[in-house]
mmCIF file of C-alpha atoms and ligand atoms in Angstrom:
data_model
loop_
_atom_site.group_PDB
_atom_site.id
_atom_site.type_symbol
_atom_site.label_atom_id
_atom_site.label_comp_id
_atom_site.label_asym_id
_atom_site.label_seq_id
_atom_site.Cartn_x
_atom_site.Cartn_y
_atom_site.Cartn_z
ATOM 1 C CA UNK A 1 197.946 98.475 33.282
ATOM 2 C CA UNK A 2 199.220 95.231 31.551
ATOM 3 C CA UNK A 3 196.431 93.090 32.143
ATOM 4 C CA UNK A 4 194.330 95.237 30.810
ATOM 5 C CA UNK A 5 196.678 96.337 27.991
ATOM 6 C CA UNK A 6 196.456 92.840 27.326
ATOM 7 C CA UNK A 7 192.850 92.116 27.666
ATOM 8 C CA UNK A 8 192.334 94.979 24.681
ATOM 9 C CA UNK A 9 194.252 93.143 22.549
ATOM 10 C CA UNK A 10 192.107 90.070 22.387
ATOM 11 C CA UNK A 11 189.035 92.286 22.535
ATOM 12 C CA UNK A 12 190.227 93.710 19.401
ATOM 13 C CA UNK A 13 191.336 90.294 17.906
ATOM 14 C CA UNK A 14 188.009 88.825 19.006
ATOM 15 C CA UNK A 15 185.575 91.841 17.233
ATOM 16 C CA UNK A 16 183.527 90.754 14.683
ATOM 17 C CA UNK A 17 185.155 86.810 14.562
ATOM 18 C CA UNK A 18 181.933 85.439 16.747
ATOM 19 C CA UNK A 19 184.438 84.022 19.340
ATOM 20 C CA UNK A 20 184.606 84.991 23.219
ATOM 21 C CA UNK A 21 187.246 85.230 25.800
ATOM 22 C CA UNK A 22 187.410 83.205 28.694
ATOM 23 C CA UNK A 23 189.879 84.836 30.608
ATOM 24 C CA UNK A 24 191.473 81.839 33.274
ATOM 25 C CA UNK A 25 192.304 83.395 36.404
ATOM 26 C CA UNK A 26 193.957 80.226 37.988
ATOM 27 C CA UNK A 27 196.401 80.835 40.477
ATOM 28 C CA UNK A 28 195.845 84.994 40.446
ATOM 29 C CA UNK A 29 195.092 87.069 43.390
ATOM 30 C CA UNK A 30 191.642 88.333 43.341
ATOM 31 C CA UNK A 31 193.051 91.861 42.753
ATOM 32 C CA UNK A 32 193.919 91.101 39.340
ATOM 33 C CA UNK A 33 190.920 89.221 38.593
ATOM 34 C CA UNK A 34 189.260 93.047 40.051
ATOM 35 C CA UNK A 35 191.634 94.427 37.161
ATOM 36 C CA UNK A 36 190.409 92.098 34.773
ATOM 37 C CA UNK A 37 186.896 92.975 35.279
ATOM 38 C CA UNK A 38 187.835 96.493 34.927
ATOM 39 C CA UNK A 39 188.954 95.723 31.544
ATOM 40 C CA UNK A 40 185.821 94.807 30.729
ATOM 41 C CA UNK A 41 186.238 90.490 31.323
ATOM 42 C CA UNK A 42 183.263 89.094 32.210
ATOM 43 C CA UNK A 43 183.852 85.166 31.513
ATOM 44 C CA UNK A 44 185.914 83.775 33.932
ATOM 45 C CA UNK A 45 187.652 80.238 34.006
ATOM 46 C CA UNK A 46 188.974 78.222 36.775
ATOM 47 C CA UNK A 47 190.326 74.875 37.576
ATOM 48 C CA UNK A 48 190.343 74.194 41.162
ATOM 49 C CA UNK A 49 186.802 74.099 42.937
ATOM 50 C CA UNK A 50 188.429 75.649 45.622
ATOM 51 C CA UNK A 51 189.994 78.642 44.743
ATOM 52 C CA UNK A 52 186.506 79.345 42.281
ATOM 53 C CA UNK A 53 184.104 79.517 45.449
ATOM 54 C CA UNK A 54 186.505 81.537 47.525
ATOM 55 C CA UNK A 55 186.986 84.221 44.719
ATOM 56 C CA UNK A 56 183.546 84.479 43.335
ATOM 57 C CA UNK A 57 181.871 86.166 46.357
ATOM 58 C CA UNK A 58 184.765 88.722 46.095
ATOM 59 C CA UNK A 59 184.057 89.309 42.446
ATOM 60 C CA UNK A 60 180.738 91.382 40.736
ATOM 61 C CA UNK A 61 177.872 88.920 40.520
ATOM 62 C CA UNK A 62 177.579 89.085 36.538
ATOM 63 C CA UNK A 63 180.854 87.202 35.922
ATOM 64 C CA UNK A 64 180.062 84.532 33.959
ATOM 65 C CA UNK A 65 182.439 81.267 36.352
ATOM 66 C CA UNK A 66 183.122 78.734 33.907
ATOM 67 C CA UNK A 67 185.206 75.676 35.459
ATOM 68 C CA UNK A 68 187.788 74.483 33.020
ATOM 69 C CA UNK A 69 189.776 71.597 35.170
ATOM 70 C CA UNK A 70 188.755 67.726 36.276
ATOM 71 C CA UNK A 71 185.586 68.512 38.281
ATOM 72 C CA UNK A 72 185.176 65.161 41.578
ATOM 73 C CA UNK A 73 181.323 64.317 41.760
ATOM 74 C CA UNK A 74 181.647 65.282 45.303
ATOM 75 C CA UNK A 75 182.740 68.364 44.719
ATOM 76 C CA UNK A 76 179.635 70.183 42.387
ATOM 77 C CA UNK A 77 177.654 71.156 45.785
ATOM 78 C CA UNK A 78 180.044 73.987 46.245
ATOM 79 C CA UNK A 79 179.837 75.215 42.676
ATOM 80 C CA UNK A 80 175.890 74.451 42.173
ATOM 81 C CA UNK A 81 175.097 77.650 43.299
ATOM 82 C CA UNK A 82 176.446 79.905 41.104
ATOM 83 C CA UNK A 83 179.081 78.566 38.337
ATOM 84 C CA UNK A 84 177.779 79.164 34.671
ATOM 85 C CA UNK A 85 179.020 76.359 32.682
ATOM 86 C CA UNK A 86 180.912 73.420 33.606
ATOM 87 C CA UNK A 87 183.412 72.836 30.427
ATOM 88 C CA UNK A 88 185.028 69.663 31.771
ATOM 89 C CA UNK A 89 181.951 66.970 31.646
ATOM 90 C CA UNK A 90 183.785 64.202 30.865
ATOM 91 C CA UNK A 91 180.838 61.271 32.342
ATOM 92 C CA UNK A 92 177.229 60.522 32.807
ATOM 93 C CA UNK A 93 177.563 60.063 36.385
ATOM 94 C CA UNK A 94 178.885 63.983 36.523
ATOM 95 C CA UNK A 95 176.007 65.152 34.633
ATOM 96 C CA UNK A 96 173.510 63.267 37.279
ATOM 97 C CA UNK A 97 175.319 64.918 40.348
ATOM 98 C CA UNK A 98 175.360 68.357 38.356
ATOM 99 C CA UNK A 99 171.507 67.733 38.106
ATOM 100 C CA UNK A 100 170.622 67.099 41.725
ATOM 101 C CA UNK A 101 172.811 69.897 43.011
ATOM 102 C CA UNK A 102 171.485 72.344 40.332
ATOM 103 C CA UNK A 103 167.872 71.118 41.055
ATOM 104 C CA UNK A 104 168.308 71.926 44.633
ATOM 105 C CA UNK A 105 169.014 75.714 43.905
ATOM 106 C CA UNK A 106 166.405 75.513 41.477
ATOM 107 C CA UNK A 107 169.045 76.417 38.746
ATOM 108 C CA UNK A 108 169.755 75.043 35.427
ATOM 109 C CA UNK A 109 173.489 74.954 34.785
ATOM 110 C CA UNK A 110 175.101 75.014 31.291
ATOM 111 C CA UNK A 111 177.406 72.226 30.541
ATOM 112 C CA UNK A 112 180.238 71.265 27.784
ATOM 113 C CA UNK A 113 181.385 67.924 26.978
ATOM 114 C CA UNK A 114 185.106 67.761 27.302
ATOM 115 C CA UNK A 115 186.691 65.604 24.335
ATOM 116 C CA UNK A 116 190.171 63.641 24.283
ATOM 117 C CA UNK A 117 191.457 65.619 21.592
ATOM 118 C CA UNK A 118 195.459 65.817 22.493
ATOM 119 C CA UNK A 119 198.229 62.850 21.940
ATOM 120 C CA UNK A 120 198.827 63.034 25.505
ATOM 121 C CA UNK A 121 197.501 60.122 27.994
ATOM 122 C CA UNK A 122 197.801 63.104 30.320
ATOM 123 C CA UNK A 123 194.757 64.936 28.775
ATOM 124 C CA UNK A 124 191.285 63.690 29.997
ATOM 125 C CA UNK A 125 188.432 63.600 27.927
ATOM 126 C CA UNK A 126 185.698 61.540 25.977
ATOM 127 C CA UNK A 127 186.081 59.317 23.415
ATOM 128 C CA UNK A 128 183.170 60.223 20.570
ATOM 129 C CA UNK A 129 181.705 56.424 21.290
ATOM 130 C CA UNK A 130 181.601 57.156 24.652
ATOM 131 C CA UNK A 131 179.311 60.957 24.033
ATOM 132 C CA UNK A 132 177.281 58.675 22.307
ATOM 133 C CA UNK A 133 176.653 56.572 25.179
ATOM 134 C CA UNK A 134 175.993 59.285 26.907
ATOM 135 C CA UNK A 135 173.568 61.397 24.746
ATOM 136 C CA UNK A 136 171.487 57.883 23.885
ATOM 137 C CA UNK A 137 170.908 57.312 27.624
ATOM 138 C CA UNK A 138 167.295 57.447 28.960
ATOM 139 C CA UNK A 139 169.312 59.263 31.993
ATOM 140 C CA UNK A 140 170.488 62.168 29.511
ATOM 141 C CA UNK A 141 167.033 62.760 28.471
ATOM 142 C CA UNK A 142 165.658 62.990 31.735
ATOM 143 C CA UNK A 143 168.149 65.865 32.877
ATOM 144 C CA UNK A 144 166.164 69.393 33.559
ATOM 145 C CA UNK A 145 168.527 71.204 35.769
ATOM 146 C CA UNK A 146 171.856 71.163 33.381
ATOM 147 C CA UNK A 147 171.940 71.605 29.627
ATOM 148 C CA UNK A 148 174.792 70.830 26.835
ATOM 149 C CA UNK A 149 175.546 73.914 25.240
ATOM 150 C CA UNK A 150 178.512 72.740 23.411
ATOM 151 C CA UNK A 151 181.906 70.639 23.142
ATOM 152 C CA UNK A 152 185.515 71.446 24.796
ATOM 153 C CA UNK A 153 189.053 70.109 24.517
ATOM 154 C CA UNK A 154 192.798 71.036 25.000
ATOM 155 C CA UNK A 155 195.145 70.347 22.287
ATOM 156 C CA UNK A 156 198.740 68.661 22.595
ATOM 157 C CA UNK A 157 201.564 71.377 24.196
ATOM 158 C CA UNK A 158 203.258 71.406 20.775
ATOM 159 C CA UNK A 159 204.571 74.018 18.571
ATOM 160 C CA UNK A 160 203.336 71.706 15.634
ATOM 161 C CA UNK A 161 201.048 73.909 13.763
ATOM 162 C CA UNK A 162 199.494 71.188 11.239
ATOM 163 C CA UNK A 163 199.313 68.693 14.089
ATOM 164 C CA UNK A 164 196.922 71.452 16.126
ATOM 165 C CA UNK A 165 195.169 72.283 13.425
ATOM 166 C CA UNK A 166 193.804 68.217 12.919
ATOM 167 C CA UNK A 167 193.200 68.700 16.384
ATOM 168 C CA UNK A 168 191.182 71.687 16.830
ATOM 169 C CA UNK A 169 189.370 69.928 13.397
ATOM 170 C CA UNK A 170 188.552 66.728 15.329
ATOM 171 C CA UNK A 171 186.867 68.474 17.636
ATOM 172 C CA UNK A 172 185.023 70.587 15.542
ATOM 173 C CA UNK A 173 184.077 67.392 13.704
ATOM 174 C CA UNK A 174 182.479 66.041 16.859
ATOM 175 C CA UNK A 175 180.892 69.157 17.127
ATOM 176 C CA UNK A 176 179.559 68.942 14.150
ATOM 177 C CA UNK A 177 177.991 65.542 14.198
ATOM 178 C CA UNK A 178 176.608 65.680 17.666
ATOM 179 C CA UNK A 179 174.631 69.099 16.828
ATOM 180 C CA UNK A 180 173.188 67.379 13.965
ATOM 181 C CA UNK A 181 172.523 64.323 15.838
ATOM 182 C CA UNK A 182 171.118 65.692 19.539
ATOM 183 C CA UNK A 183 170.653 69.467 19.108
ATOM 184 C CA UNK A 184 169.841 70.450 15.810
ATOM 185 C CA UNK A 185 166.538 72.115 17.469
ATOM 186 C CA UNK A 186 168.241 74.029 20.002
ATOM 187 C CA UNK A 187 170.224 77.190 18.902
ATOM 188 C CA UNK A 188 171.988 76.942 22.312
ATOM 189 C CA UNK A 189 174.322 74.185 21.897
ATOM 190 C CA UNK A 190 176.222 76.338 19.832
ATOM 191 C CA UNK A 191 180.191 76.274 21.665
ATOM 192 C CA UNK A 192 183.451 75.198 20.735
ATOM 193 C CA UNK A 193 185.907 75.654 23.413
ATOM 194 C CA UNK A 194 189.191 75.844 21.927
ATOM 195 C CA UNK A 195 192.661 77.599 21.903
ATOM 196 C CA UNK A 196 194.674 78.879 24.925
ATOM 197 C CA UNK A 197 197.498 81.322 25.066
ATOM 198 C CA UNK A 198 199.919 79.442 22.636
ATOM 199 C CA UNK A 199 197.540 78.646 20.442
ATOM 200 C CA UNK A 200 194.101 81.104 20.139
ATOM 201 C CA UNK A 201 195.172 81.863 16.632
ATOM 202 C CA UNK A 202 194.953 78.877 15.061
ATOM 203 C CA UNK A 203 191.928 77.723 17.197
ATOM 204 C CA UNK A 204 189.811 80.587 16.191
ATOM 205 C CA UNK A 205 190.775 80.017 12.268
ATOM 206 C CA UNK A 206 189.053 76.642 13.334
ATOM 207 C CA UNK A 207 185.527 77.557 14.665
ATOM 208 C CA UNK A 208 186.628 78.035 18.286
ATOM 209 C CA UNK A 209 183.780 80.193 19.543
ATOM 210 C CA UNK A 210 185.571 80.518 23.109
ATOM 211 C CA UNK A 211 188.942 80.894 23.953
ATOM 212 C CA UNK A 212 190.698 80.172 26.953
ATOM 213 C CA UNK A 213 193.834 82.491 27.709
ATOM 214 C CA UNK A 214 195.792 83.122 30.979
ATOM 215 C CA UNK A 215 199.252 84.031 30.480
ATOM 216 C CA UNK A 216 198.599 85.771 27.850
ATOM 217 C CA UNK A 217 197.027 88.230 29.684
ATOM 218 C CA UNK A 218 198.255 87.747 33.187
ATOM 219 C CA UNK A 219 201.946 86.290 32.350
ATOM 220 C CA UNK A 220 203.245 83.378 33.418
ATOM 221 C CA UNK A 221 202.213 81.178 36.138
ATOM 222 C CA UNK A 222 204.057 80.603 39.788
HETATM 223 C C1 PLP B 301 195.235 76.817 32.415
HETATM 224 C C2 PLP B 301 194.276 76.447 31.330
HETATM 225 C C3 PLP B 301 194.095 77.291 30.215
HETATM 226 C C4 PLP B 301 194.870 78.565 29.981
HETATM 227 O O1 PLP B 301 196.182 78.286 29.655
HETATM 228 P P1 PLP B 301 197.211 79.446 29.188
HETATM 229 O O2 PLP B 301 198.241 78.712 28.425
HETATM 230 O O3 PLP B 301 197.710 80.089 30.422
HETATM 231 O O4 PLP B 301 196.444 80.393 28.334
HETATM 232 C C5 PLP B 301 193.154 76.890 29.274
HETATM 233 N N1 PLP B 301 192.437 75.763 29.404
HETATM 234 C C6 PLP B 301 192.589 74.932 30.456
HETATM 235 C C7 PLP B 301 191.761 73.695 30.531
HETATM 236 C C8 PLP B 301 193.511 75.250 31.447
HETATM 237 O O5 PLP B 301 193.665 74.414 32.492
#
């Protein structure tokens, strides 16, 4: 009943703002991911290769799997067959696995580039020079099998409100300038992943167009 008590409330918050849940099941059962769904989530996010393949045969096949943690090149065969967008593309070399793997299922897989927004060395992420390399490379062009649809970061663990807010900004800015730049032409790349549990609020006051919440729906993590 809580979880989806809880999953009404950021339906409701969410109507009409242009912004979508990604609810992040990490470290839940697959009962209360079934509860979830009941409630009417259909993105899901997960940060552990792992645990995503051995819940998503157990789930309805129109969840939407979006992986949200560090993704290890050696790891996207077990996703390639199924996950919906990869929001933690933090390298070229990533993309070019993501493109063999996809190719071989004959899929195209949707893919964010993950941004070093926080002051935390802790936080991974891109530099904006180092997107650029990436989006400039003859190997980016080439890709058929996985396509950018958009830009992702965490912000610092801090109550700081203005701090966030130059945060969640930066990343919009990047956004911003790499639509213009690479995607102007393609409606698609069209996301900014922003805002957890502690901080959806101010993220969606921002431009995020998805939020990622857990304990704000499921409580707190073991
Ligand atoms: C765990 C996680 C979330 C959700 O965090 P909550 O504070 O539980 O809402 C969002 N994004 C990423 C990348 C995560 O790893």
């Amino acid at each position: 009943m809580a979880i989806a008590d809880n999953l009404h409330f950021f339906q409701q918050q969410l109507a009409g703002t242009g912004c979508r849940l990604v609810t992040v099941t990490k470290t839940h059962p697959v009962e209360k991911l079934r509860e979830a769904y009941d409630a009417g989530a259909r993105l899901f996010g997960e940060n552990r290769v792992q645990e995503m393949t051995a819940k998503q045969p157990l789930l309805p096949p129109d969840v939407e799997w979006h992986l949200i943690g560090q993704l290890q090149t050696n790891k996207v065969k077990y996703i390639a067959p199924f996950v919906h967008t990869i929001q933690s593309i933090d390298s070229l070399k990533l993309l070019l696995e993501i493109e063999k793997q996809a190719a071989k299922h004959g899929r195209v897989v949707r893919g964010l580039l993950q941004f070093h927004i926080a002051d935390e060395e802790t936080k991974s992420g891109l530099s904006l020079a180092e997107a650029h390399e990436i989006l400039q490379s003859e190997a980016f062009r080439a890709l058929r099998h996985v396509r950018l649809t958009g830009v992702m970061g965490v912000a610092t663990n801090t109550p700081d409100q203005e701090q966030l807010r130059r945060e969640f900004r930066e990343l919009r800015g990047y956004f911003d300038q790499i639509k213009a730049q690479y995607f102007a032409d393609q409606p698609e790349f069209r996301e900014i992943s922003m805002g957890m549990s502690a901080d959806y609020k101010l993220a969606i006051e921002e431009g995020s167009t998805l939020i990622r919440v857990g304990s704000a729906i499921f409580g707190t993590r073991q």
